[in-house]
PDB file of N, CA, C and O in Angstrom:
ATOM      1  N   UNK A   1      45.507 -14.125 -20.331  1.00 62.00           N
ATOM      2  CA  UNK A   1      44.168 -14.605 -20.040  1.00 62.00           C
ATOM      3  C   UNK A   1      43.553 -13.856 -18.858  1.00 62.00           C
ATOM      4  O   UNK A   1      42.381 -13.544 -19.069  1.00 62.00           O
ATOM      5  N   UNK A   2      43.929 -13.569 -17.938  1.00 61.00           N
ATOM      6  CA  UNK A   2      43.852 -13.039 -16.390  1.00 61.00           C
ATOM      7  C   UNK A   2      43.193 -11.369 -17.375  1.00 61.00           C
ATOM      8  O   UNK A   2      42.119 -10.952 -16.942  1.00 61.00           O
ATOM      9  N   UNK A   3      43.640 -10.789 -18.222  1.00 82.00           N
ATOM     10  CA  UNK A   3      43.144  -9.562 -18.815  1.00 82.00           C
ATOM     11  C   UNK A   3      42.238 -10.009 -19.235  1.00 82.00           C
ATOM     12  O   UNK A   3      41.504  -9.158 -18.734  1.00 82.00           O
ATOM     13  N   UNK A   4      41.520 -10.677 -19.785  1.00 91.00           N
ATOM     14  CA  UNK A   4      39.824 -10.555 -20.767  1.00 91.00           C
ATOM     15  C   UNK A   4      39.290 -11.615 -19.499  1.00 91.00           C
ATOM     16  O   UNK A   4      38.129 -12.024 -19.536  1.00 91.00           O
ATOM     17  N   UNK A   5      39.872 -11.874 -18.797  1.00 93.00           N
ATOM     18  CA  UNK A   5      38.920 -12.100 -17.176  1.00 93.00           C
ATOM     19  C   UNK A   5      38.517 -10.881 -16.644  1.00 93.00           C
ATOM     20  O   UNK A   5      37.362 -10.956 -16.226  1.00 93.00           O
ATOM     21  N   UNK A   6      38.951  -9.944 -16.520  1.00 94.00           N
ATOM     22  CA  UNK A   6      39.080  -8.316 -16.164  1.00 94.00           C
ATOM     23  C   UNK A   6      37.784  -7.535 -17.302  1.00 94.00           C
ATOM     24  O   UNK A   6      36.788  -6.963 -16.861  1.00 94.00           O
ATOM     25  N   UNK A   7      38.008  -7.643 -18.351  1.00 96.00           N
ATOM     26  CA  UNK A   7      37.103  -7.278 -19.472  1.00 96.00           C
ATOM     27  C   UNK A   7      35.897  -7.772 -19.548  1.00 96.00           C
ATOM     28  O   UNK A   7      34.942  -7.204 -20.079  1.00 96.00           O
ATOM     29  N   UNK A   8      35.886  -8.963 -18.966  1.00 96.00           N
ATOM     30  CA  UNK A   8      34.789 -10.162 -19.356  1.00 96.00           C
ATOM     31  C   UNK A   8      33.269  -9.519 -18.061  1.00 96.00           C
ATOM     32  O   UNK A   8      32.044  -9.401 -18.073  1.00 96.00           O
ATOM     33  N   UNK A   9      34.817  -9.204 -16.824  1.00 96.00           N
ATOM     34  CA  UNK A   9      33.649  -9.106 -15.745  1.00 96.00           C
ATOM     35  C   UNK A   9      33.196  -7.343 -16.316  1.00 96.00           C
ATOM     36  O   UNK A   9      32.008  -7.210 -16.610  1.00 96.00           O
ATOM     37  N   UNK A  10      33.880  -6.387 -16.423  1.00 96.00           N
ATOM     38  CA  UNK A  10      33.301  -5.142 -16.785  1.00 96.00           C
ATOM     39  C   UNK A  10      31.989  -5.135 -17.710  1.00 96.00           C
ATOM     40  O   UNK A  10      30.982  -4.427 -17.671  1.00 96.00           O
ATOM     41  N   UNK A  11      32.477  -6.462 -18.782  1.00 97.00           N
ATOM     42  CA  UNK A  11      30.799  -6.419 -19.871  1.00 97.00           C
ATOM     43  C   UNK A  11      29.612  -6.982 -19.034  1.00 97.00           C
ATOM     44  O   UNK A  11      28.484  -6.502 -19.141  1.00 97.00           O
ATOM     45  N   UNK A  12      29.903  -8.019 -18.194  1.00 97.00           N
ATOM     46  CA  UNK A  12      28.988  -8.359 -17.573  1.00 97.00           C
ATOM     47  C   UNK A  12      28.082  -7.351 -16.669  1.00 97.00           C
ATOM     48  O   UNK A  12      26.878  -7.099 -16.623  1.00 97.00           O
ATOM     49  N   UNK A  13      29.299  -6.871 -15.937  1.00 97.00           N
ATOM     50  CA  UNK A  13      28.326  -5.717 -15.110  1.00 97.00           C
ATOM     51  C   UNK A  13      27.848  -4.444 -15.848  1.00 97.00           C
ATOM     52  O   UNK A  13      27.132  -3.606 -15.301  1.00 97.00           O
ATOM     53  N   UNK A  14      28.310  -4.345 -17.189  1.00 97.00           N
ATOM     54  CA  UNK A  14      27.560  -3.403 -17.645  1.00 97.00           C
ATOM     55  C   UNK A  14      26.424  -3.751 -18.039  1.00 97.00           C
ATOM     56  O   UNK A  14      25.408  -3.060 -18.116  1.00 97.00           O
ATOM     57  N   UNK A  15      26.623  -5.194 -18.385  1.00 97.00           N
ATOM     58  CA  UNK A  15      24.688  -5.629 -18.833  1.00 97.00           C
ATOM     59  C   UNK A  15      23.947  -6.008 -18.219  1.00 97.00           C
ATOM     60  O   UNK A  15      22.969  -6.683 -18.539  1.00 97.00           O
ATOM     61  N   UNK A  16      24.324  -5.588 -17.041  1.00 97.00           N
ATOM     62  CA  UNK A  16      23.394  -6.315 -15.600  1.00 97.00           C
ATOM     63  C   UNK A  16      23.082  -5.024 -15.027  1.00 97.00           C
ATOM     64  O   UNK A  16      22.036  -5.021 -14.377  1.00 97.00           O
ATOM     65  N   UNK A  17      23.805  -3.758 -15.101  1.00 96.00           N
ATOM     66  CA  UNK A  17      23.614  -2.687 -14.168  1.00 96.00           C
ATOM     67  C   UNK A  17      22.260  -2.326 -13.830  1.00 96.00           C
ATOM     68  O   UNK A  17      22.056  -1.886 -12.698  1.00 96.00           O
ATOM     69  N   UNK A  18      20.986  -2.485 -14.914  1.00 95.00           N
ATOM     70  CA  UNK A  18      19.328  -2.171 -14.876  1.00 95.00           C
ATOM     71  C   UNK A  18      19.229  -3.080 -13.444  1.00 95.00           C
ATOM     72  O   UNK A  18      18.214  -2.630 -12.912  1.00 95.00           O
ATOM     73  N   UNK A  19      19.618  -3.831 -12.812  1.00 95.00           N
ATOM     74  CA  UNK A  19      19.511  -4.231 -11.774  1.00 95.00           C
ATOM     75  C   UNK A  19      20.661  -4.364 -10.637  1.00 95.00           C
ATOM     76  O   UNK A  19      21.840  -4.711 -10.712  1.00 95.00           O
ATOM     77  N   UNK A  20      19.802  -3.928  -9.497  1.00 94.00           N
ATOM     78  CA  UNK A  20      21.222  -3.441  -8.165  1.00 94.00           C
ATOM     79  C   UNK A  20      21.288  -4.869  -8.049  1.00 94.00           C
ATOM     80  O   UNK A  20      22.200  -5.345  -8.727  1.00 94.00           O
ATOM     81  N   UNK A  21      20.640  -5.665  -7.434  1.00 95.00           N
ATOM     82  CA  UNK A  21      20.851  -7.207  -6.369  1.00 95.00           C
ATOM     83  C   UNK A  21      21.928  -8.081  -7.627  1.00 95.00           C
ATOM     84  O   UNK A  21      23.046  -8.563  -7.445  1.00 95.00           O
ATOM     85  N   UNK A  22      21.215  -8.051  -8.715  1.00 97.00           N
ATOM     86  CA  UNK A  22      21.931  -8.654  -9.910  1.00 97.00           C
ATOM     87  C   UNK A  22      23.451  -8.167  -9.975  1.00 97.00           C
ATOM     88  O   UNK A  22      24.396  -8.946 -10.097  1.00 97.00           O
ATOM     89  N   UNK A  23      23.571  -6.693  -9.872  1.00 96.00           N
ATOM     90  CA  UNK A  23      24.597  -6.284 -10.427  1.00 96.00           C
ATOM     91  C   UNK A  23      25.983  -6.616  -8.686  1.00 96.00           C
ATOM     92  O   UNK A  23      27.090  -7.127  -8.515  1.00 96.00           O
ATOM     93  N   UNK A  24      25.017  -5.986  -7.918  1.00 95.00           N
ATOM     94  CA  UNK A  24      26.100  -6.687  -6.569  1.00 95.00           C
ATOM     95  C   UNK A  24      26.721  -8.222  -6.542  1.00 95.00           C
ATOM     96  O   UNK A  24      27.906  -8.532  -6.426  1.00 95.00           O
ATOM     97  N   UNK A  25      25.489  -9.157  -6.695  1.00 96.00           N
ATOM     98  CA  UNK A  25      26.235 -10.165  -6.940  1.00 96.00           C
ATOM     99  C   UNK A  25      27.071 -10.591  -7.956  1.00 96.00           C
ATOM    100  O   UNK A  25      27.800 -11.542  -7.674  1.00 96.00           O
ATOM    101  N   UNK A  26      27.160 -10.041  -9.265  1.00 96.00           N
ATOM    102  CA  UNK A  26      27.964 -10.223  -9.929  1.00 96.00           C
ATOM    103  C   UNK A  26      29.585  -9.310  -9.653  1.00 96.00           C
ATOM    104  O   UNK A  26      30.659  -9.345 -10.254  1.00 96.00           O
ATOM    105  N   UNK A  27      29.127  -8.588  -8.527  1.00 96.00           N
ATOM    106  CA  UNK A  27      30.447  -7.690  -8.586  1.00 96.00           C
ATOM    107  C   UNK A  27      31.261  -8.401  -7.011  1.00 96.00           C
ATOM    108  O   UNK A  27      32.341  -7.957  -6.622  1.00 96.00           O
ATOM    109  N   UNK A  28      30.494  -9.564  -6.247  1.00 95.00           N
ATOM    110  CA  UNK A  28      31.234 -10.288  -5.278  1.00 95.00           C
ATOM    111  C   UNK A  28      31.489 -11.118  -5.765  1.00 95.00           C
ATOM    112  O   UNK A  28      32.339 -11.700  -5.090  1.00 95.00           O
ATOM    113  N   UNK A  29      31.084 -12.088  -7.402  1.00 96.00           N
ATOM    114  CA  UNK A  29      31.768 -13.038  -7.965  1.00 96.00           C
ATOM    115  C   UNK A  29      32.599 -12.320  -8.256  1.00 96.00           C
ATOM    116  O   UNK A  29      33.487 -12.409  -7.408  1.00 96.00           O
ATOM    117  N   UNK A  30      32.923 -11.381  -9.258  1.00 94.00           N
ATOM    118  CA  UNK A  30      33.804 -10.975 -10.120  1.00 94.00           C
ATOM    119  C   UNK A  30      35.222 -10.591  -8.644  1.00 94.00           C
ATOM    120  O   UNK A  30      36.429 -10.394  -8.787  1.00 94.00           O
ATOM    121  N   UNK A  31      34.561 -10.613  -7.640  1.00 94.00           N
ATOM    122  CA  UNK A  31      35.862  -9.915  -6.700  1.00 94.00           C
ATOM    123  C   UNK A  31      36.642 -11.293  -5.936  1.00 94.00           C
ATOM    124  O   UNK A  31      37.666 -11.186  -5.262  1.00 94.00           O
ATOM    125  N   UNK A  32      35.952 -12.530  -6.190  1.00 94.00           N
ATOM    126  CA  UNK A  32      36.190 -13.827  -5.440  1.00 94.00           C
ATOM    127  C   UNK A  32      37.632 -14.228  -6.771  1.00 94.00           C
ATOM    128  O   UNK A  32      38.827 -14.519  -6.731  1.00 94.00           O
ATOM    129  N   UNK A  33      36.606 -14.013  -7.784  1.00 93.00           N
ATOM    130  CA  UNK A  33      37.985 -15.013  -9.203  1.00 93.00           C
ATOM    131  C   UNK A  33      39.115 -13.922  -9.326  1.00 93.00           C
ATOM    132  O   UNK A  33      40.281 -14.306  -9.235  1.00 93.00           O
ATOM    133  N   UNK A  34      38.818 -12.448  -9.548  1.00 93.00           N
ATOM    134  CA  UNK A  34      39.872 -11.777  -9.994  1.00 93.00           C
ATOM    135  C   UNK A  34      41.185 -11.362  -9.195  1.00 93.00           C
ATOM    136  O   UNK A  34      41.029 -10.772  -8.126  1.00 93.00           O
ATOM    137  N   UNK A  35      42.586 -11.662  -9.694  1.00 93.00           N
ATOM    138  CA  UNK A  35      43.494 -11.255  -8.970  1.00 93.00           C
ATOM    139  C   UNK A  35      43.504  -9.782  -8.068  1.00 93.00           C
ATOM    140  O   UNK A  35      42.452  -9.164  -8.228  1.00 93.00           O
ATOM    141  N   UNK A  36      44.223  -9.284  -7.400  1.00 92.00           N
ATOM    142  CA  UNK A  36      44.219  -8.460  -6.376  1.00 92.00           C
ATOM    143  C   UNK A  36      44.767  -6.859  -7.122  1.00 92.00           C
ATOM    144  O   UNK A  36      44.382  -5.788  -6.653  1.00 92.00           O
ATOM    145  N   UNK A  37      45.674  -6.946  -8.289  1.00 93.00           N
ATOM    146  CA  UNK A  37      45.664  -6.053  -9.306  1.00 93.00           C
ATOM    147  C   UNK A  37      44.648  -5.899 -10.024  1.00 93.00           C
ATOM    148  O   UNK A  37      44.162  -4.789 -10.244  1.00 93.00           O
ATOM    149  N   UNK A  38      44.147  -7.083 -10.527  1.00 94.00           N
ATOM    150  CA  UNK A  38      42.549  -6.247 -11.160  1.00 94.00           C
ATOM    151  C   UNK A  38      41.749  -6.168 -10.781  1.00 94.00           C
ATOM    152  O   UNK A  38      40.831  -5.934 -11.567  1.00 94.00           O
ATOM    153  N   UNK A  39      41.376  -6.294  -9.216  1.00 93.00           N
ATOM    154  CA  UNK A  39      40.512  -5.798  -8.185  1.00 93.00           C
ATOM    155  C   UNK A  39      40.572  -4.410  -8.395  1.00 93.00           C
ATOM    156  O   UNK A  39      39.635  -3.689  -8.735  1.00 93.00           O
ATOM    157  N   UNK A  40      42.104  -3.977  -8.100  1.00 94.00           N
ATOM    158  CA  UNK A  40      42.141  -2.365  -7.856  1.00 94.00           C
ATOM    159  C   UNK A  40      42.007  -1.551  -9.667  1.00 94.00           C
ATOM    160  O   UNK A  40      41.748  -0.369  -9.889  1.00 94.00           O
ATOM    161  N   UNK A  41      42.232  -2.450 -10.523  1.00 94.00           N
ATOM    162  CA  UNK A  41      41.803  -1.845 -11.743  1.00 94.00           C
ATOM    163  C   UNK A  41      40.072  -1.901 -12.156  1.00 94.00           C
ATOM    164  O   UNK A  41      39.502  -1.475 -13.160  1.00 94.00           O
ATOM    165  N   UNK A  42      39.671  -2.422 -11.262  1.00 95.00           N
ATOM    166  CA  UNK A  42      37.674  -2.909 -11.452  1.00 95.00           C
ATOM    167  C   UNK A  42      37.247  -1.909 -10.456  1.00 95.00           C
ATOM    168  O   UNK A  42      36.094  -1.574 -10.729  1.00 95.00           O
ATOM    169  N   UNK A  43      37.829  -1.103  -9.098  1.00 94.00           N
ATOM    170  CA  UNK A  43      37.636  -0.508  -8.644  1.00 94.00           C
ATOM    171  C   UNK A  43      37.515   1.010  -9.129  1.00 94.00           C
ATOM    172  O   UNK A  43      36.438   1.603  -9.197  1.00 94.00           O
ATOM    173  N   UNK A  44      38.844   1.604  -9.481  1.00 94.00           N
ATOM    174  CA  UNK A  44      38.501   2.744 -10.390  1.00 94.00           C
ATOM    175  C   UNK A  44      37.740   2.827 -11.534  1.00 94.00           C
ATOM    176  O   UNK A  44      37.368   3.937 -11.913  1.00 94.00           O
ATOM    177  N   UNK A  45      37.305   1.345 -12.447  1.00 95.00           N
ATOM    178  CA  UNK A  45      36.644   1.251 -13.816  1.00 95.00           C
ATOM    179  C   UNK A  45      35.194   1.774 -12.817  1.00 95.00           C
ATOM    180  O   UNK A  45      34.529   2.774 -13.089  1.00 95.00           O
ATOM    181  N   UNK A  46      34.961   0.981 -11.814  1.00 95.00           N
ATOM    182  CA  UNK A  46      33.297   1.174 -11.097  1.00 95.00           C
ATOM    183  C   UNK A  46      33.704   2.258 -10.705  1.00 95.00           C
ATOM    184  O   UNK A  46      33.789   2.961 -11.712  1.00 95.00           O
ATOM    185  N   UNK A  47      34.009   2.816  -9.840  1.00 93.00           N
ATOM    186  CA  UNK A  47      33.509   4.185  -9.418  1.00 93.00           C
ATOM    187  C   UNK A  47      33.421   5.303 -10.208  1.00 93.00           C
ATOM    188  O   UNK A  47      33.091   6.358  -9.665  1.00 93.00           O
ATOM    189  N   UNK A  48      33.702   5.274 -11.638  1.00 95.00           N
ATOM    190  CA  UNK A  48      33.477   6.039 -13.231  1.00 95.00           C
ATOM    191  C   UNK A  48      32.183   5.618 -13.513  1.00 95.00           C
ATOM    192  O   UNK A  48      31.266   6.374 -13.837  1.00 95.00           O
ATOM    193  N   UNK A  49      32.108   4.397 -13.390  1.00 95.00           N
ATOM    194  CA  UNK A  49      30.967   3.305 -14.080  1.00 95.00           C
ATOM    195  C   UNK A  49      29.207   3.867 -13.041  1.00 95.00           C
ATOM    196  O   UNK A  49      28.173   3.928 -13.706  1.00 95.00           O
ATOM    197  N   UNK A  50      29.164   4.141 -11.784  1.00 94.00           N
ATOM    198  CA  UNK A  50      28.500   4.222 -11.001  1.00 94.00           C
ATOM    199  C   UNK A  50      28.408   5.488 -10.789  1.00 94.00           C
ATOM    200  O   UNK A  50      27.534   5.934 -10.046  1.00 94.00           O
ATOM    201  N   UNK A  51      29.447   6.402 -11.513  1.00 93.00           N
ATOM    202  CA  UNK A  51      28.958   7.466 -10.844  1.00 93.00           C
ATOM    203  C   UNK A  51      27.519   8.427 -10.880  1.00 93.00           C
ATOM    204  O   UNK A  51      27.179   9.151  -9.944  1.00 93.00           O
ATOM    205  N   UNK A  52      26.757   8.271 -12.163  1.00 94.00           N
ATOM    206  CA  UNK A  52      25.665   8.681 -12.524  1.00 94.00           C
ATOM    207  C   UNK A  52      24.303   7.625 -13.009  1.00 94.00           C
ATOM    208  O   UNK A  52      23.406   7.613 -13.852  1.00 94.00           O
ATOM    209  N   UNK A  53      24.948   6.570 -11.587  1.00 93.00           N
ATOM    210  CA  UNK A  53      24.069   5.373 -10.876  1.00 93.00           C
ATOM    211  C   UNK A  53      23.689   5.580 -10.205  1.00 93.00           C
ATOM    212  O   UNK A  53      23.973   4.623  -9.485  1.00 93.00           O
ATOM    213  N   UNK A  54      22.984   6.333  -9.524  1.00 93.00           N
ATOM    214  CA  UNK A  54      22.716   6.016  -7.522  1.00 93.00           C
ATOM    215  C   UNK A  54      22.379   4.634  -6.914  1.00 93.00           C
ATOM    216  O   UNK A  54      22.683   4.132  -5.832  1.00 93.00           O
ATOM    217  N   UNK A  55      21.628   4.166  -7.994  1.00 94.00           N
ATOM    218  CA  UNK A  55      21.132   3.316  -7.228  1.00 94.00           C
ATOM    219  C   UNK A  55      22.261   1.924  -7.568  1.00 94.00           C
ATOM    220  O   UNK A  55      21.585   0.897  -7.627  1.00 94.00           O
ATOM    221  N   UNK A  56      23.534   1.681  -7.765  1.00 93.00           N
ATOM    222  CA  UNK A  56      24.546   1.154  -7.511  1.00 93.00           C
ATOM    223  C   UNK A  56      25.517   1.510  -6.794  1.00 93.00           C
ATOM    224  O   UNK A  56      26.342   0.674  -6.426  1.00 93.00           O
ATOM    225  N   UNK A  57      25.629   3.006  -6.403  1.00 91.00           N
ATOM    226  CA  UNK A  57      26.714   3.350  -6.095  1.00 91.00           C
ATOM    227  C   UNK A  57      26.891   2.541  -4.216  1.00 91.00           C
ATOM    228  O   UNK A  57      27.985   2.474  -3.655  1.00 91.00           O
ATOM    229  N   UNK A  58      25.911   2.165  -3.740  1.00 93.00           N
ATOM    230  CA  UNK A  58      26.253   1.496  -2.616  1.00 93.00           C
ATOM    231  C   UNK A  58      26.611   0.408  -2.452  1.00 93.00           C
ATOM    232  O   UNK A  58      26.755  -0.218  -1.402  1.00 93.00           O
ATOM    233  N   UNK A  59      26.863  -0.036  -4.036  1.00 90.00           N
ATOM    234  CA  UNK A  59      27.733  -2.086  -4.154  1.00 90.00           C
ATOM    235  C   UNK A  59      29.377  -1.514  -4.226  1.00 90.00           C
ATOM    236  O   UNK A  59      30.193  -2.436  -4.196  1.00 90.00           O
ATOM    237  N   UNK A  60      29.994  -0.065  -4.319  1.00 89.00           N
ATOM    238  CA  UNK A  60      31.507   0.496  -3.605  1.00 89.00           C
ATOM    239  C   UNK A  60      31.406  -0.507  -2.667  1.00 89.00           C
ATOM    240  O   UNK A  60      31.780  -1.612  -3.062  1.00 89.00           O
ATOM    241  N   UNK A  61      30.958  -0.423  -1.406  1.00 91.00           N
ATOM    242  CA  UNK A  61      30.883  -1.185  -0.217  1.00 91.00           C
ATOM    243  C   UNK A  61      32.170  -2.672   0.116  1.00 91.00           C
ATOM    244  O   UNK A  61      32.959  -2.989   1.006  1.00 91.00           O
ATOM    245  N   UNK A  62      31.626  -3.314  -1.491  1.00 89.00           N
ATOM    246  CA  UNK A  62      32.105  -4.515  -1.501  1.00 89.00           C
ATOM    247  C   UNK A  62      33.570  -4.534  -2.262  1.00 89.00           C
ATOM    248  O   UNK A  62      34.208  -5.567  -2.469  1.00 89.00           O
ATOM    249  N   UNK A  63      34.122  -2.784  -2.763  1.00 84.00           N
ATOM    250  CA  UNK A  63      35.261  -3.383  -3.030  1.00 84.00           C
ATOM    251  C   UNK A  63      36.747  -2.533  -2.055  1.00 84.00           C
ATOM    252  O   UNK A  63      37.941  -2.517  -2.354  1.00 84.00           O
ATOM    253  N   UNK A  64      35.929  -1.830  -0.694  1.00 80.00           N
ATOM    254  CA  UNK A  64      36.549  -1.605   0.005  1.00 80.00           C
ATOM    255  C   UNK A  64      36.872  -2.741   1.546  1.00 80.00           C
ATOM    256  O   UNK A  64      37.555  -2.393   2.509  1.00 80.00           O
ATOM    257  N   UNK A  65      36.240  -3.972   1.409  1.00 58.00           N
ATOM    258  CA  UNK A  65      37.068  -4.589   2.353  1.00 58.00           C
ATOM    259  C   UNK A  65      38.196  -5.562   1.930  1.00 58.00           C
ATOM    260  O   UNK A  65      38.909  -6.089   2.784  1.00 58.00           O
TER     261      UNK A  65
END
């Protein structure tokens, strides 16, 4: 179950990305519920995911503390 929690949050933020404020807050929920392994697996999925974002690439921020 803890895996399509992981999946669930990636679809979300992909259908939210047309918006930064939207898409940040969904990426400090998604970092509050998800275990600390699929933190660091949501981390490398986003920084692929953002890279030819600019205007997301400054919600990184929230998964380096």
């Amino acid at each position: 179950m803890a895996r399509a929690m992981l999946e669930y949050t990636k679809t979300v933020l992909q259908k939210v990305s047309f918006d930064a404020k939207l898409f940040a807050r969904e990426l400090k929920k998604a970092i509050s519920r998800l275990l600390p392994s699929e933190i660091e697996e949501l981390k490398v999925w986003l920084q692929y995911f953002v890279m030819d974002k600019p205007e997301l690439q400054n919600t990184l921020i929230y998964l380096k503390a």
